[in-house]
Structure formats: C-alpha cells, structure tokens
Amino acid sequence: MSGSGRRGLGAAWRRRRPLRTRLALAVTAAVAFVAVGVCAAAFLVVRSALYDQLDLSLTQSARLAAQRDPGAAPGTLAGECRFLAAPACAEVVPADPAKDPGTPGLLPVDPAARKVAAGALAPYYTNITLAGHPARMLTTDYAKGRALQVALRADTVQSGIEEAAGWLVLTAAAGVLLAAVLGYWVSRTGLAPVTRLTATAERIAATRDPRHRIELPSRGPSGREDEITRLAGSFNTMLGELEQSVTAQRRLVADASHELRTPLTALRTNAELLAKGERLTVAQRERAAAALGRQLREVTGLVNDLIELARDEEPTPLVEQVRLDALVRHGVDAARAHWPAVEFRVRVVEGAVVVPGVPARLSRLLSNLLDNAAKFSPAGLPVEVELAVVGTGPELTVRDHGPGIAEQDLPYVFDRFYRAGAARALPGSGLGLAMARQIARAHGAELVAEPAAGGGALFRLTF
C-alpha cells in the first residue's frame, strides 16, 4: 500500500473516532513524546558523562606512561589491564608495520593507529573487547614515528550506562502511562461542556422542546470565561431565541385560527344562504352577496397580512431614495378616498426629505397608521399628520382624537392580533400595527405609540 493510501486510512480512522478519544490520544502522544525525549536526552548525558570520566583517566595514564618511558621501543609497556583493578595497559605502536616487535601486543592495532604514529591523524578513543571484557582505548602520539595506546577496563562504565538505561526506560514508561491518564482526564474535563451541549441538543431533537438549557460553570476569581463556556452561553442564547420563535409561531397559529374562525363561519353562512336563492327576495340576495364579497375581501386581506408577518422579515427588493413629503401627501389622499367622513390635516416640512427605502412598503406602513387613526376618530374631529425634521433625521407623527391607548395596553399595541377593549367592536384583525412596526424596523426606523396630549393616540415614526 502506498504512503498516501496509509495516510488516507489513518485520517479516516481518526474521523471515525469520538472527539474525546482523539483529544485523549493527542494529549497522550504529546506528553509521551516529551517524556521519551527527556529520557533519551538524559541517557545521552549520563552516557557522555561516564565516558568523559573514563577518557580523562586514559589521558592521565597516557601522560604518566610517556613520562615514565619517554623513548621506549615499540612493544608493551604495561599489560595488566585485563584485571578490573589493574592499572592501564600501554603499548608503543610504530608507524611502519615492519618495526613491530616479534611478540604481538595485548591491544589491537588498526591502520588509524599507524597514521597517528606517522603524525597524519589526531589522537582518538575507541571501544574494544579485552579478554572478553569491555574496555576503552586511547591512541595518541608518543614520539617520532611512534604512537602510544593506553586501555582500561570499562565494566563499571558499561554497567552504569545499562543501569541508567533501565531506570530511564521505566521512567519513560511511567511518563507514557501518566500521559494516558492525563489525556483521559483532560478529555473528560475539557469536553464536559461540549458533552452537556451535545446531550441538550439531542434532548431537544428528541422532545422538540427548546426550553432546555446547558448548565454553565461559575466564573473563576478573574471573572473570565473560556471558549467552551462562551460556546455554551451562545448556545443557550440561541435556544432562547428559538424558544421565543417557536412560542411566537404557536401563538400566531392559535391567534390566526381564532381570527379566521369568525369570517369563515360568516362566509359559509352567506354561501349557504345564497345557495337557497330561490327562497330569497332580490334585496336579500343582494345583501347576502355584498356581505359575502366584503367577508371575502376581509379574509383575503387577513391571509395576506399573515403571510407577510409569518416571514418575520421584510423582502429585499431594490432600495430607492424616497421623498417622504410626496409619500405622505399621496398616502393622505388615498386615506381621504377610503375614509370620506374623516378629516385629515397635513403639515409637511418645507423642502425635500429623502430617506432610503422601498416606496411600496413605506406606503403600506403609512396607510396602516392612517387607517388605524381614522378608525378611532370620532365624527367631527380630524386626524393630524405631521412630517418634520427632528435632531438628525425626519420624524412622522399620526395623531387621532379618539379614546386613546390605555396605559395597560401600551406594551402590547404592536403585538399580532392584539386588540384593546375599545377596539373589539371595530373592524380589523389586529395585524396592521404589527406590520407597520415590522416595516419600520426593516428600514432602520423606530415606531412607537404614546398617549396624545389632550386625548387620543399618537404614533411616532423616527428615521
């Protein structure tokens, strides 16, 4: 199998492992690598130190031998190093093999020793076997055309190195075992919030209940949160938003079904009545048909409003520069045609007031506010519309002189299907103001409702 194939299998195996297992293996490998590296470095240091001590003894023995016999002929100077407690062996080696003594020496002679004798090579150390025992030998210059070889038994050094290697192997094994324990502990404690997050997500998927939350650990003395805690907090925030969205959708469905039940019942009644047209007079059929058409328009408008509000966001057509003064005048003219019995008074700031937006959506916002004001306006009292520039942007206000908004109703004015007690007998579905606020927020504006001075309600749209 090729190297790339083996790497692919290894990557696939890692991907199939749980995150906790992969983290434990990664921590174990990292700590084990450090432990083995430290033990290997310690072994090399101990080995080098023991050999340095032996080499120093060889150097001193070579100096003493040279001082004791400064001009000795080739041959053995001392040959008792076969015993552990004996002093160093010493031999003189000539550069020319023809000058070797007739009796072979105790120490081995290699071509490098001849080069040292000839002055062509620097002194060096070698490990040899002497009478079946480990030994260390120094080959150094002695006199012209001759080199001096000095050797010592290295049993103690070898046993020390082996003992150090054994202890370091045990230490490395203990380090690897400790690394495995630490890796398991780190994976459990470090991924505990992730485990809780996963369990919460699985519980939500099984129960379809977004009310569950992840328990967050308390902050430390520094008050800081780690990345996992922030992830769990963000997940809780997302669950809160999801819970609100699910609750809003359920409420929307419940309210929509409640609001649709009445017009649908009336539609069915009028349709059944028209089906028995032969029993009705012409006037009765006309009234039933007119009522049926009116209820169809009401249901159609309600369904269209529900479709727009159910998106919970505005569409994104091309944005234009909209002149609010022209938009207000056009919207008031349309409201006058729709509410001929209501007087509309308009005051518009001099000069063009331009904002970026979608003209059709802003017209819908204004018409909803005007329809709401006209619906509550008593006979003989006007609806006041004013466009002015306040602070850093334009402000549009629509005011009626009706019963106003009760203090307990103010927080719910823009809720879907919410209708105050005074409005329950009036036509409408309770979606107009909710849609108006949605359009306002999509255009970066703020729409608020407040009681008007002297009575009535005031709606303020600030860009």
Short mmCIF file of N, CA and C in Angstrom, two decimals, residues 101-172:
data_model
loop_
_atom_site.label_atom_id
_atom_site.label_comp_id
_atom_site.label_asym_id
_atom_site.label_seq_id
_atom_site.Cartn_x
_atom_site.Cartn_y
_atom_site.Cartn_z
N PRO A 101 57.31 -5.46 17.09
CA PRO A 101 58.07 -6.49 17.82
C PRO A 101 57.61 -7.89 17.41
N GLY A 102 58.44 -8.88 17.68
CA GLY A 102 58.12 -10.25 17.28
C GLY A 102 56.93 -10.80 18.03
N THR A 103 56.76 -10.39 19.28
CA THR A 103 55.65 -10.89 20.08
C THR A 103 54.48 -9.92 19.96
N PRO A 104 53.29 -10.39 19.53
CA PRO A 104 52.14 -9.48 19.38
C PRO A 104 51.74 -8.88 20.73
N GLY A 105 51.28 -7.63 20.68
CA GLY A 105 50.85 -6.96 21.90
C GLY A 105 49.45 -7.37 22.33
N LEU A 106 49.07 -6.92 23.50
CA LEU A 106 47.75 -7.23 24.04
C LEU A 106 46.65 -6.40 23.39
N LEU A 107 46.98 -5.19 22.95
CA LEU A 107 45.98 -4.27 22.41
C LEU A 107 45.93 -4.38 20.88
N PRO A 108 44.73 -4.25 20.27
CA PRO A 108 44.64 -4.34 18.81
C PRO A 108 45.23 -3.09 18.16
N VAL A 109 45.85 -3.30 16.98
CA VAL A 109 46.44 -2.18 16.23
C VAL A 109 45.72 -2.10 14.89
N ASP A 110 45.13 -0.95 14.60
CA ASP A 110 44.45 -0.77 13.33
C ASP A 110 45.18 0.26 12.50
N PRO A 111 44.84 0.42 11.20
CA PRO A 111 45.56 1.38 10.34
C PRO A 111 45.51 2.81 10.87
N ALA A 112 44.47 3.18 11.59
CA ALA A 112 44.39 4.54 12.12
C ALA A 112 45.49 4.78 13.14
N ALA A 113 45.85 3.74 13.91
CA ALA A 113 46.94 3.90 14.89
C ALA A 113 48.26 4.18 14.18
N ARG A 114 48.50 3.54 13.00
CA ARG A 114 49.73 3.82 12.22
C ARG A 114 49.76 5.28 11.78
N LYS A 115 48.56 5.82 11.40
CA LYS A 115 48.51 7.22 10.95
C LYS A 115 48.80 8.17 12.11
N VAL A 116 48.33 7.83 13.32
CA VAL A 116 48.66 8.67 14.48
C VAL A 116 50.15 8.64 14.73
N ALA A 117 50.77 7.44 14.58
CA ALA A 117 52.23 7.33 14.77
C ALA A 117 52.97 8.14 13.74
N ALA A 118 52.44 8.23 12.51
CA ALA A 118 53.08 8.99 11.45
C ALA A 118 52.75 10.48 11.54
N GLY A 119 51.88 10.88 12.46
CA GLY A 119 51.50 12.28 12.61
C GLY A 119 50.46 12.74 11.62
N ALA A 120 49.78 11.79 10.95
CA ALA A 120 48.77 12.14 9.95
C ALA A 120 47.35 12.14 10.51
N LEU A 121 47.19 11.77 11.78
CA LEU A 121 45.85 11.69 12.36
C LEU A 121 45.92 12.11 13.82
N ALA A 122 44.88 12.77 14.27
CA ALA A 122 44.82 13.23 15.67
C ALA A 122 44.52 12.06 16.59
N PRO A 123 44.83 12.18 17.87
CA PRO A 123 44.51 11.11 18.83
C PRO A 123 43.01 10.84 18.85
N TYR A 124 42.63 9.59 19.21
CA TYR A 124 41.22 9.21 19.22
C TYR A 124 40.98 8.12 20.25
N TYR A 125 39.70 7.94 20.57
CA TYR A 125 39.28 6.92 21.54
C TYR A 125 38.47 5.87 20.80
N THR A 126 38.60 4.60 21.23
CA THR A 126 37.81 3.51 20.65
C THR A 126 37.37 2.57 21.77
N ASN A 127 36.23 1.92 21.53
CA ASN A 127 35.75 0.87 22.44
C ASN A 127 36.21 -0.48 21.90
N ILE A 128 36.83 -1.27 22.76
CA ILE A 128 37.37 -2.56 22.34
C ILE A 128 36.92 -3.63 23.34
N THR A 129 37.21 -4.88 23.00
CA THR A 129 36.98 -6.01 23.91
C THR A 129 38.33 -6.57 24.30
N LEU A 130 38.55 -6.67 25.61
CA LEU A 130 39.84 -7.08 26.14
C LEU A 130 39.63 -8.30 27.03
N ALA A 131 40.13 -9.44 26.55
CA ALA A 131 39.98 -10.69 27.30
C ALA A 131 38.51 -10.96 27.62
N GLY A 132 37.64 -10.67 26.65
CA GLY A 132 36.23 -10.93 26.83
C GLY A 132 35.49 -9.90 27.63
N HIS A 133 36.16 -8.80 27.97
CA HIS A 133 35.52 -7.74 28.76
C HIS A 133 35.54 -6.43 27.98
N PRO A 134 34.54 -5.58 28.20
CA PRO A 134 34.55 -4.29 27.52
C PRO A 134 35.68 -3.41 28.02
N ALA A 135 36.28 -2.65 27.13
CA ALA A 135 37.38 -1.77 27.50
C ALA A 135 37.35 -0.54 26.59
N ARG A 136 38.14 0.46 27.01
CA ARG A 136 38.22 1.70 26.23
C ARG A 136 39.69 2.01 26.03
N MET A 137 40.04 2.43 24.80
CA MET A 137 41.44 2.62 24.46
C MET A 137 41.65 4.00 23.87
N LEU A 138 42.77 4.62 24.27
CA LEU A 138 43.20 5.92 23.72
C LEU A 138 44.43 5.70 22.87
N THR A 139 44.41 6.17 21.65
CA THR A 139 45.58 6.14 20.77
C THR A 139 46.04 7.58 20.58
N THR A 140 47.29 7.88 21.02
CA THR A 140 47.81 9.25 20.96
C THR A 140 49.26 9.24 20.48
N ASP A 141 49.77 10.42 20.13
CA ASP A 141 51.14 10.50 19.65
C ASP A 141 52.11 10.31 20.84
N TYR A 142 53.27 9.69 20.52
CA TYR A 142 54.23 9.35 21.58
C TYR A 142 55.62 9.93 21.28
N ALA A 143 56.18 9.54 20.18
CA ALA A 143 57.47 10.06 19.73
C ALA A 143 57.47 10.00 18.21
N LYS A 144 58.51 10.47 17.60
CA LYS A 144 58.56 10.50 16.15
C LYS A 144 58.47 9.09 15.59
N GLY A 145 57.47 8.87 14.74
CA GLY A 145 57.29 7.57 14.12
C GLY A 145 56.66 6.55 15.04
N ARG A 146 56.19 6.97 16.20
CA ARG A 146 55.59 6.02 17.14
C ARG A 146 54.35 6.65 17.78
N ALA A 147 53.38 5.77 18.16
CA ALA A 147 52.17 6.19 18.85
C ALA A 147 52.02 5.37 20.13
N LEU A 148 51.30 5.89 21.05
CA LEU A 148 51.09 5.22 22.33
C LEU A 148 49.61 4.85 22.46
N GLN A 149 49.34 3.57 22.77
CA GLN A 149 47.98 3.09 23.01
C GLN A 149 47.83 2.74 24.48
N VAL A 150 46.78 3.29 25.12
CA VAL A 150 46.52 3.06 26.54
C VAL A 150 45.07 2.58 26.66
N ALA A 151 44.81 1.53 27.47
CA ALA A 151 43.48 0.95 27.59
C ALA A 151 43.14 0.66 29.04
N LEU A 152 41.83 0.78 29.35
CA LEU A 152 41.30 0.48 30.69
C LEU A 152 40.03 -0.33 30.55
N ARG A 153 39.78 -1.22 31.55
CA ARG A 153 38.52 -1.95 31.56
C ARG A 153 37.36 -0.96 31.74
N ALA A 154 36.25 -1.18 31.00
CA ALA A 154 35.10 -0.27 31.04
C ALA A 154 33.86 -0.96 31.60
N ASP A 155 34.08 -1.99 32.44
CA ASP A 155 32.94 -2.72 33.00
C ASP A 155 32.03 -1.82 33.83
N THR A 156 32.64 -1.00 34.69
CA THR A 156 31.84 -0.14 35.57
C THR A 156 31.05 0.90 34.77
N VAL A 157 31.72 1.42 33.72
CA VAL A 157 31.03 2.41 32.87
C VAL A 157 29.87 1.75 32.14
N GLN A 158 30.11 0.54 31.60
CA GLN A 158 29.07 -0.16 30.86
C GLN A 158 27.90 -0.53 31.77
N SER A 159 28.20 -1.01 32.97
CA SER A 159 27.12 -1.36 33.89
C SER A 159 26.35 -0.11 34.32
N GLY A 160 27.08 1.02 34.51
CA GLY A 160 26.40 2.26 34.86
C GLY A 160 25.47 2.74 33.75
N ILE A 161 25.95 2.61 32.51
CA ILE A 161 25.11 3.01 31.37
C ILE A 161 23.87 2.12 31.28
N GLU A 162 24.05 0.79 31.48
CA GLU A 162 22.92 -0.12 31.41
C GLU A 162 21.91 0.14 32.53
N GLU A 163 22.44 0.42 33.73
CA GLU A 163 21.53 0.71 34.84
C GLU A 163 20.75 2.01 34.59
N ALA A 164 21.46 3.03 34.09
CA ALA A 164 20.77 4.29 33.76
C ALA A 164 19.73 4.08 32.68
N ALA A 165 20.06 3.25 31.67
CA ALA A 165 19.11 2.98 30.59
C ALA A 165 17.86 2.28 31.14
N GLY A 166 18.07 1.32 32.07
CA GLY A 166 16.91 0.64 32.64
C GLY A 166 16.00 1.58 33.41
N TRP A 167 16.60 2.43 34.26
CA TRP A 167 15.78 3.37 35.03
C TRP A 167 15.07 4.37 34.11
N LEU A 168 15.78 4.80 33.07
CA LEU A 168 15.16 5.77 32.17
C LEU A 168 14.04 5.14 31.35
N VAL A 169 14.19 3.86 30.99
CA VAL A 169 13.09 3.18 30.29
C VAL A 169 11.87 3.08 31.19
N LEU A 170 12.10 2.73 32.48
CA LEU A 170 10.98 2.69 33.42
C LEU A 170 10.35 4.07 33.58
N THR A 171 11.21 5.10 33.63
CA THR A 171 10.68 6.46 33.76
C THR A 171 9.86 6.84 32.53
N ALA A 172 10.36 6.49 31.34
CA ALA A 172 9.61 6.80 30.13
C ALA A 172 8.28 6.07 30.10
#
